[in-house]
Coordinates of C-alpha atoms and ligand atoms in Angstrom, one line a residue:
M1 CA 19.9 -242.4 48.4
Y2 CA 20.8 -240.0 50.7
T3 CA 19.1 -237.3 53.2
T4 CA 19.5 -233.6 53.5
M5 CA 20.3 -233.0 57.2
I6 CA 19.6 -229.5 56.9
G7 CA 19.4 -226.9 54.2
N8 CA 16.6 -227.1 51.4
Y9 CA 18.6 -224.7 48.7
T10 CA 19.9 -227.6 46.6
A11 CA 16.3 -229.1 46.9
K12 CA 14.7 -226.2 45.9
T13 CA 16.7 -225.0 43.0
D14 CA 17.1 -228.8 41.7
F15 CA 20.8 -228.0 41.9
F16 CA 22.7 -231.1 41.6
K17 CA 19.9 -232.5 38.9
M18 CA 20.4 -235.8 38.1
T19 CA 23.6 -236.7 40.3
T20 CA 24.1 -236.4 44.1
P21 CA 26.9 -234.7 46.3
F22 CA 28.1 -238.5 47.2
E23 CA 28.3 -239.4 43.6
L24 CA 30.2 -236.0 42.6
L25 CA 32.9 -236.3 45.5
S26 CA 33.4 -240.0 44.9
E27 CA 34.0 -239.6 41.3
Y28 CA 36.2 -236.1 41.6
G29 CA 37.4 -236.0 44.9
S30 CA 36.8 -233.7 47.7
P31 CA 36.5 -230.7 48.0
L32 CA 34.9 -229.9 44.9
Y33 CA 33.3 -226.9 43.4
V34 CA 30.1 -227.6 41.6
Y35 CA 28.5 -225.3 39.3
N36 CA 24.9 -225.5 38.0
E37 CA 24.7 -224.2 34.6
D38 CA 20.9 -223.2 34.3
I39 CA 21.4 -221.1 37.4
F40 CA 24.3 -219.3 35.9
R41 CA 22.7 -218.8 32.3
S42 CA 19.4 -217.3 34.0
R43 CA 21.6 -214.9 36.0
L44 CA 23.1 -213.6 33.0
R45 CA 20.0 -213.0 31.4
Q46 CA 18.6 -211.4 34.2
I47 CA 21.2 -208.8 34.0
K48 CA 21.4 -208.6 30.4
N49 CA 17.6 -207.9 30.5
L50 CA 17.7 -205.3 33.7
V51 CA 16.6 -202.4 31.7
K52 CA 14.6 -201.6 28.7
Y53 CA 17.3 -198.8 27.6
K54 CA 18.5 -200.2 24.3
N55 CA 22.3 -199.1 24.6
F56 CA 23.0 -201.4 27.6
V57 CA 26.0 -203.3 28.0
P58 CA 26.5 -205.3 31.0
H59 CA 29.9 -206.8 32.1
Y60 CA 30.8 -209.6 33.6
S61 CA 33.5 -209.2 36.1
V62 CA 35.9 -211.9 35.9
K63 CA 37.5 -211.7 38.9
A64 CA 34.6 -213.4 40.3
N65 CA 34.9 -216.6 38.7
T66 CA 37.5 -217.1 35.9
N67 CA 36.9 -220.6 34.9
I68 CA 37.0 -220.4 31.0
S69 CA 34.0 -222.9 30.5
L70 CA 31.7 -220.4 32.5
L71 CA 33.7 -217.4 30.2
K72 CA 32.7 -219.2 27.4
I73 CA 29.2 -219.3 28.6
V74 CA 29.4 -215.5 29.3
K75 CA 30.2 -215.0 26.0
E76 CA 27.5 -216.9 24.2
E77 CA 24.7 -215.4 26.6
G78 CA 26.3 -211.8 24.7
L79 CA 27.3 -210.0 27.7
H80 CA 31.0 -208.2 27.8
V81 CA 33.5 -208.8 30.6
D82 CA 35.6 -206.5 32.6
T83 CA 39.1 -207.1 33.9
M84 CA 41.5 -206.3 36.7
S85 CA 44.7 -207.4 35.7
P86 CA 46.7 -208.7 32.5
G87 CA 46.1 -212.1 33.5
E88 CA 42.2 -211.6 33.5
I89 CA 42.7 -209.9 30.0
Y90 CA 44.3 -213.0 28.8
M91 CA 41.8 -215.4 30.3
A92 CA 39.0 -213.5 28.4
L93 CA 40.8 -213.1 25.2
A94 CA 41.5 -217.2 25.5
A95 CA 38.0 -217.4 26.2
G96 CA 37.0 -216.0 22.9
F97 CA 36.1 -212.4 23.6
E98 CA 37.1 -209.7 21.1
P99 CA 39.3 -207.1 22.5
K100 CA 36.7 -204.5 22.3
E101 CA 34.3 -206.5 24.3
L102 CA 36.8 -206.2 27.3
F103 CA 37.3 -203.1 29.5
Y104 CA 40.3 -203.1 31.8
I105 CA 39.7 -201.2 35.0
P106 CA 43.3 -201.8 37.1
N107 CA 44.5 -200.2 40.2
N108 CA 47.9 -199.2 40.8
A109 CA 49.0 -200.9 37.5
T110 CA 52.5 -200.7 36.4
E111 CA 53.6 -199.4 32.8
E112 CA 53.9 -203.1 31.7
D113 CA 50.0 -203.8 33.0
L114 CA 48.9 -200.9 30.7
R115 CA 51.2 -201.7 27.9
Y116 CA 49.5 -205.2 28.0
A117 CA 45.8 -203.6 27.6
V118 CA 47.2 -201.1 25.2
D119 CA 49.1 -203.5 23.0
R120 CA 46.1 -205.6 22.6
G121 CA 43.6 -202.8 22.0
V122 CA 41.6 -203.2 25.1
L123 CA 40.0 -200.0 26.3
L124 CA 41.2 -199.0 30.0
S125 CA 40.0 -197.0 32.9
V126 CA 42.7 -195.3 34.9
D127 CA 42.3 -194.7 38.8
S128 CA 44.4 -191.6 39.5
I129 CA 46.1 -188.5 38.4
S130 CA 49.5 -190.3 38.4
Q131 CA 47.9 -193.2 36.4
L132 CA 46.5 -191.0 34.2
Q133 CA 49.7 -189.2 33.4
L134 CA 51.5 -192.5 33.0
Y135 CA 48.9 -193.7 30.1
A136 CA 49.1 -190.5 28.4
K137 CA 52.8 -191.0 28.2
I138 CA 52.9 -194.3 26.7
N139 CA 49.4 -193.6 24.5
P140 CA 49.3 -190.4 23.4
N141 CA 46.4 -189.1 21.0
S142 CA 44.3 -192.1 21.9
K143 CA 41.0 -192.7 24.1
V144 CA 40.8 -193.7 27.9
A145 CA 38.0 -193.9 30.8
I146 CA 38.5 -192.4 34.2
R147 CA 37.3 -194.3 37.3
F148 CA 35.8 -191.4 39.5
N149 CA 35.1 -191.8 43.0
P150 CA 31.4 -190.7 43.3
G151 CA 31.9 -189.8 47.2
V152 CA 29.3 -192.5 48.3
G153 CA 30.3 -196.3 48.9
A154 CA 28.4 -199.5 50.0
G155 CA 29.2 -203.1 50.5
H156 CA 29.1 -206.0 53.0
H157 CA 32.4 -205.3 54.9
Q158 CA 34.8 -202.6 55.1
K159 CA 37.3 -204.1 53.1
V160 CA 34.9 -204.2 50.1
V161 CA 33.9 -200.8 50.3
T162 CA 35.3 -199.0 47.3
A163 CA 34.0 -195.8 47.0
G164 CA 33.7 -192.9 49.3
K165 CA 36.1 -190.6 51.2
K166 CA 37.9 -193.6 53.0
T167 CA 39.1 -196.1 50.4
K168 CA 41.9 -195.9 47.8
F169 CA 39.8 -196.0 44.6
G170 CA 38.7 -193.4 42.0
V171 CA 39.6 -189.9 41.1
D172 CA 38.4 -187.2 43.1
M173 CA 35.9 -185.2 41.2
A174 CA 37.5 -182.2 42.8
E175 CA 40.6 -182.8 40.5
F176 CA 38.6 -182.3 37.6
D177 CA 40.7 -179.7 36.3
T178 CA 43.9 -181.5 36.4
V179 CA 42.3 -184.3 34.6
K180 CA 41.2 -181.9 31.9
K181 CA 44.6 -180.2 31.3
I182 CA 46.4 -183.8 31.3
L183 CA 43.8 -185.1 28.7
E184 CA 44.2 -181.9 26.1
E185 CA 47.7 -181.9 26.5
N186 CA 48.4 -185.5 25.3
N187 CA 45.5 -185.4 23.0
V188 CA 43.8 -188.3 24.8
T189 CA 39.8 -188.1 24.7
L190 CA 37.7 -189.4 27.6
V191 CA 35.3 -191.4 26.3
G192 CA 34.0 -193.2 29.4
I193 CA 33.5 -192.5 33.1
N194 CA 33.0 -195.3 35.7
Q195 CA 32.6 -196.0 39.2
H196 CA 32.4 -199.0 41.4
I197 CA 31.1 -198.4 44.7
G198 CA 31.8 -201.6 46.4
S199 CA 30.4 -205.3 46.9
L200 CA 27.1 -206.7 47.7
F201 CA 24.7 -203.6 48.1
M202 CA 21.1 -205.6 49.1
D203 CA 19.4 -202.2 48.5
S204 CA 19.5 -199.9 46.0
G205 CA 19.5 -196.7 47.8
A206 CA 23.5 -196.0 47.9
F207 CA 23.9 -197.2 44.3
I208 CA 21.2 -194.8 43.0
E209 CA 22.7 -192.0 44.9
S210 CA 26.2 -192.5 43.8
T211 CA 24.5 -192.8 40.3
T212 CA 22.9 -189.9 40.4
N213 CA 26.1 -188.0 41.3
L214 CA 27.9 -189.6 38.6
L215 CA 25.5 -188.7 36.1
E216 CA 25.2 -184.9 37.3
F217 CA 29.0 -184.9 37.1
A218 CA 29.3 -186.7 33.4
K219 CA 27.6 -183.7 31.8
E220 CA 31.0 -181.8 32.5
F221 CA 32.4 -183.6 29.6
D222 CA 30.9 -183.8 26.0
S223 CA 33.0 -186.6 24.5
L224 CA 31.4 -189.4 26.5
E225 CA 30.6 -192.9 24.5
F226 CA 29.7 -194.5 27.8
I227 CA 29.3 -194.4 31.6
D228 CA 29.9 -197.5 33.8
L229 CA 28.1 -197.9 36.9
G230 CA 30.3 -200.7 38.2
G231 CA 29.2 -203.9 40.1
G232 CA 28.3 -204.9 43.8
F233 CA 24.7 -206.0 43.1
G234 CA 24.1 -208.2 46.0
I235 CA 22.9 -211.7 46.7
P236 CA 21.0 -212.9 49.9
Y237 CA 23.7 -215.2 51.6
H238 CA 21.0 -215.6 54.4
K239 CA 18.7 -217.9 52.5
Q240 CA 18.0 -220.0 55.7
E241 CA 16.6 -217.0 57.3
D242 CA 14.6 -216.2 54.2
Q243 CA 16.8 -213.0 53.0
Q244 CA 15.3 -211.7 50.3
P245 CA 17.2 -210.9 46.7
L246 CA 17.9 -207.6 45.7
D247 CA 14.8 -206.4 43.8
L248 CA 16.0 -206.4 40.3
V249 CA 13.0 -205.1 38.7
E250 CA 12.8 -202.0 41.0
L251 CA 16.3 -201.4 40.3
G252 CA 15.9 -201.9 36.6
S253 CA 13.2 -199.4 36.3
K254 CA 15.0 -196.7 38.4
M255 CA 18.0 -197.3 36.0
D256 CA 15.7 -196.9 33.1
T257 CA 14.4 -193.5 34.1
M258 CA 18.0 -192.0 35.1
F259 CA 19.3 -193.3 31.9
E260 CA 16.5 -191.9 29.8
E261 CA 16.7 -188.4 31.7
F262 CA 20.2 -188.3 31.2
A263 CA 20.1 -189.1 27.3
Q264 CA 17.7 -186.3 27.0
D265 CA 20.0 -184.0 28.9
Y266 CA 23.1 -185.1 27.3
G267 CA 21.5 -185.0 23.8
R268 CA 22.6 -188.7 22.8
E269 CA 21.5 -192.3 23.8
I270 CA 25.3 -192.6 25.4
Q271 CA 26.1 -196.4 26.4
F272 CA 25.5 -197.4 29.7
Q273 CA 27.4 -200.1 31.5
I274 CA 27.4 -202.2 34.8
E275 CA 30.0 -204.7 36.1
P276 CA 28.3 -207.5 38.2
G277 CA 30.2 -210.2 39.1
R278 CA 29.0 -211.6 42.2
I279 CA 25.1 -211.9 41.3
I280 CA 25.9 -213.7 38.3
A281 CA 28.6 -216.5 39.4
C282 CA 27.3 -216.7 43.1
E283 CA 24.4 -218.9 43.6
A284 CA 25.4 -220.8 40.6
G285 CA 28.2 -222.7 42.9
I286 CA 28.2 -224.5 45.8
V287 CA 31.7 -226.2 47.3
L288 CA 31.3 -229.6 48.7
G289 CA 33.6 -231.2 51.3
T290 CA 33.8 -234.2 53.5
V291 CA 32.9 -234.1 57.2
T292 CA 35.9 -235.3 59.1
G293 CA 34.3 -235.6 62.5
T294 CA 33.0 -233.5 65.7
K295 CA 34.6 -232.9 68.7
Q296 CA 34.1 -231.1 72.3
N297 CA 36.9 -228.6 73.4
A298 CA 35.6 -226.9 76.6
E299 CA 32.3 -224.9 75.6
T300 CA 32.6 -225.4 71.9
T301 CA 31.4 -228.1 69.7
Y302 CA 33.5 -228.1 66.4
L303 CA 32.6 -229.7 63.4
G304 CA 35.8 -230.5 61.3
C305 CA 35.6 -230.9 57.5
D306 CA 38.1 -230.7 54.5
I307 CA 37.2 -227.1 53.6
G308 CA 39.5 -225.1 55.0
F309 CA 40.5 -221.4 53.8
N310 CA 42.7 -222.6 51.3
V311 CA 39.6 -223.8 49.6
L312 CA 37.1 -220.9 50.6
A313 CA 38.5 -217.7 51.6
R314 CA 35.7 -215.4 52.2
P315 CA 34.7 -216.4 55.8
I316 CA 38.4 -215.7 57.2
M317 CA 38.8 -212.5 54.9
Y318 CA 35.7 -211.2 55.4
D319 CA 33.9 -213.0 58.2
S320 CA 31.0 -213.7 55.5
H321 CA 28.3 -215.8 56.3
H322 CA 27.7 -219.3 53.9
D323 CA 24.6 -221.2 54.5
I324 CA 25.6 -224.8 55.3
E325 CA 23.8 -228.1 54.1
L326 CA 24.7 -231.4 55.3
Y327 CA 23.8 -234.6 53.3
T328 CA 24.1 -238.1 54.8
K329 CA 23.7 -241.6 53.9
R330 CA 22.9 -242.9 57.2
A331 CA 19.7 -244.7 57.5
H332 CA 18.4 -242.8 60.6
P333 CA 20.4 -239.4 61.3
D334 CA 19.8 -237.4 64.5
L335 CA 18.4 -234.2 63.0
E336 CA 18.4 -232.4 66.4
K337 CA 20.5 -229.1 66.0
H338 CA 22.9 -227.6 68.2
P339 CA 25.6 -224.8 68.1
V340 CA 28.7 -225.8 66.5
T341 CA 31.7 -224.2 65.3
V342 CA 32.3 -225.3 61.6
V343 CA 36.3 -225.7 61.0
G344 CA 38.7 -226.6 58.2
N345 CA 42.0 -228.6 57.9
I346 CA 44.5 -225.8 57.8
C347 CA 46.9 -225.3 60.6
E348 CA 45.6 -221.9 61.8
S349 CA 43.1 -221.2 64.8
G350 CA 41.4 -218.7 62.3
D351 CA 40.1 -221.6 59.8
I352 CA 36.6 -220.9 60.6
L353 CA 33.8 -221.5 58.3
A354 CA 31.1 -220.6 60.6
K355 CA 30.5 -219.7 64.2
D356 CA 28.0 -221.5 66.5
R357 CA 25.8 -222.7 63.6
E358 CA 22.7 -224.2 64.6
L359 CA 23.4 -227.8 62.9
P360 CA 22.5 -231.3 63.4
M361 CA 25.5 -233.5 64.3
P362 CA 27.0 -235.0 61.0
E363 CA 29.3 -237.9 61.4
Y364 CA 32.6 -238.8 59.4
G365 CA 32.0 -239.4 55.7
D366 CA 28.8 -237.0 55.8
I367 CA 28.9 -234.2 53.3
I368 CA 29.0 -230.7 53.9
G369 CA 28.0 -228.2 51.4
L370 CA 28.8 -224.4 51.6
M371 CA 26.0 -222.2 49.3
D372 CA 26.3 -219.6 47.4
A373 CA 30.2 -220.1 46.7
G374 CA 30.4 -219.3 42.9
A375 CA 31.7 -216.1 43.1
Y376 CA 35.1 -215.4 45.2
G377 CA 35.1 -219.2 46.1
F378 CA 38.0 -221.1 43.7
A379 CA 39.1 -217.4 42.3
M380 CA 40.7 -217.1 46.0
S381 CA 41.4 -220.4 46.5
S382 CA 45.3 -221.4 47.2
S383 CA 47.4 -224.3 47.9
Y384 CA 48.1 -222.8 51.5
N385 CA 49.5 -225.9 53.5
Q386 CA 50.4 -227.5 50.4
R387 CA 46.8 -228.7 49.7
P388 CA 46.5 -228.7 45.8
R389 CA 43.9 -226.6 44.3
V390 CA 40.3 -228.6 44.1
A391 CA 38.9 -229.5 41.0
E392 CA 35.8 -227.9 39.5
V393 CA 32.8 -229.5 37.7
L394 CA 29.9 -228.3 35.8
L395 CA 26.4 -229.5 35.9
K396 CA 25.0 -228.8 32.4
S397 CA 21.5 -228.1 31.5
S398 CA 21.6 -231.5 29.5
G399 CA 22.3 -233.2 33.1
E400 CA 25.7 -234.1 32.0
V401 CA 28.3 -233.5 34.6
V402 CA 31.6 -232.2 33.1
L403 CA 35.0 -231.7 34.8
I404 CA 36.2 -228.2 33.7
R405 CA 39.3 -228.3 36.0
R406 CA 41.3 -230.8 37.0
R407 CA 42.2 -231.3 40.6
E408 CA 45.5 -230.1 41.0
T409 CA 48.5 -232.8 42.1
F410 CA 51.6 -232.8 44.1
E411 CA 53.4 -232.5 41.0
D412 CA 51.8 -229.4 40.3
L413 CA 52.8 -227.9 43.7
I414 CA 56.5 -228.0 42.7
A415 CA 56.3 -227.5 38.8
S416 CA 56.8 -223.7 39.1
M417 CA 60.1 -224.3 41.1
L418 CA 63.5 -224.1 40.1
Ligands
PLP501 C1 34.9 -206.4 41.9 C2 34.7 -205.4 41.1 C3 33.5 -205.5 40.3 C4 32.5 -206.7 40.7 O1 32.1 -206.9 42.2 P1 30.9 -207.5 42.5 O2 30.6 -207.5 43.8 O3 31.4 -209.1 42.2 O4 29.6 -207.0 41.6 C5 33.1 -204.7 39.4 N1 33.9 -203.7 39.2 C6 34.9 -203.5 39.6 C7 36.0 -202.3 39.4 C8 35.5 -204.3 40.8 O5 36.7 -204.2 41.5

């Protein structure tokens, strides 16, 4: 038996099912990424059923979490995937997706990158005039999509706002004439246009606004087969402060209205796509680690653990918040809360998971859980400080616990060096 010292997310969602954080770490080692299949599937289904509009094909954004066992579940649930690199194309094909179920949306691709997709029959979207020229040169008489910048961005941090006037992404809609000219000269048909305004919008305003712009613009092209509205659907990272989820029912019904109106104006029920990654994978994953102790340095109380930014990079990279749970086997833990700064084991002072968080004081051997780590968690991890990358387990709907990535070894650290 164990006690949850703080946090009720795992209790509310029955996250650990038949196992416990203690059993998991003793079996698979610490730290450990843990995914819950029920939650993952339920998010996939929510997104699949987001709208009533028939010709709707959501794409799971592979970069959020690329574990092949999860990709196979995405395939079973009938979503397609969007990919950002040849490596992601490779992974999606290895998971069993057909080339036509992939969409490749590179940024600053090399000729080699573009050829990788073209050779495998994967449709791609270009991101600039020069990339369109490069693509047209290597693959004339073909089809292409173009990522336009709808002039509106959104996101939880400047680094993930991916549209609007100050980002590197998308073709400016004002370059429309140049685009048309290159397409005509090379007999390339524009079959799709896409946008991605940024990551983690919690209110649909900016998304609806940019989509309205994009749809207006789309009417300029008569050859479209699809319009892709991108990802960025947010999740509530602050559940311990009762942050509410994005209202998907409201968003879905607004999208339905826009899709129907567009189909009427355009004269065809064109295909609509979206590319959410985080909203599908994020809440299905938790990263568990071991508490190594606490200490007082001048004014600050530090809680140390073995989850460095090599394991979870989001806090150091974007100042991201992750709710924290603490679990103990001690019979009489003191549950009184104090402001503590939670840090990892990497030799850099920026290795901070949370600043001045109100937490009870754990002791060596207690377990710390960082919530909502299923997206951009393992995918952004590294072996910095020569800490081998950690293992991942899947808690199946049946209750079975399956190791879906083994922990790397010291031998793995050296394996690719000559
Ligand atoms: C990252 C990305 C996504 C997914 O973003 P989420 O925040 O995970 O929804 C979708 N499309 C493109 C082009 C991206 O770069």
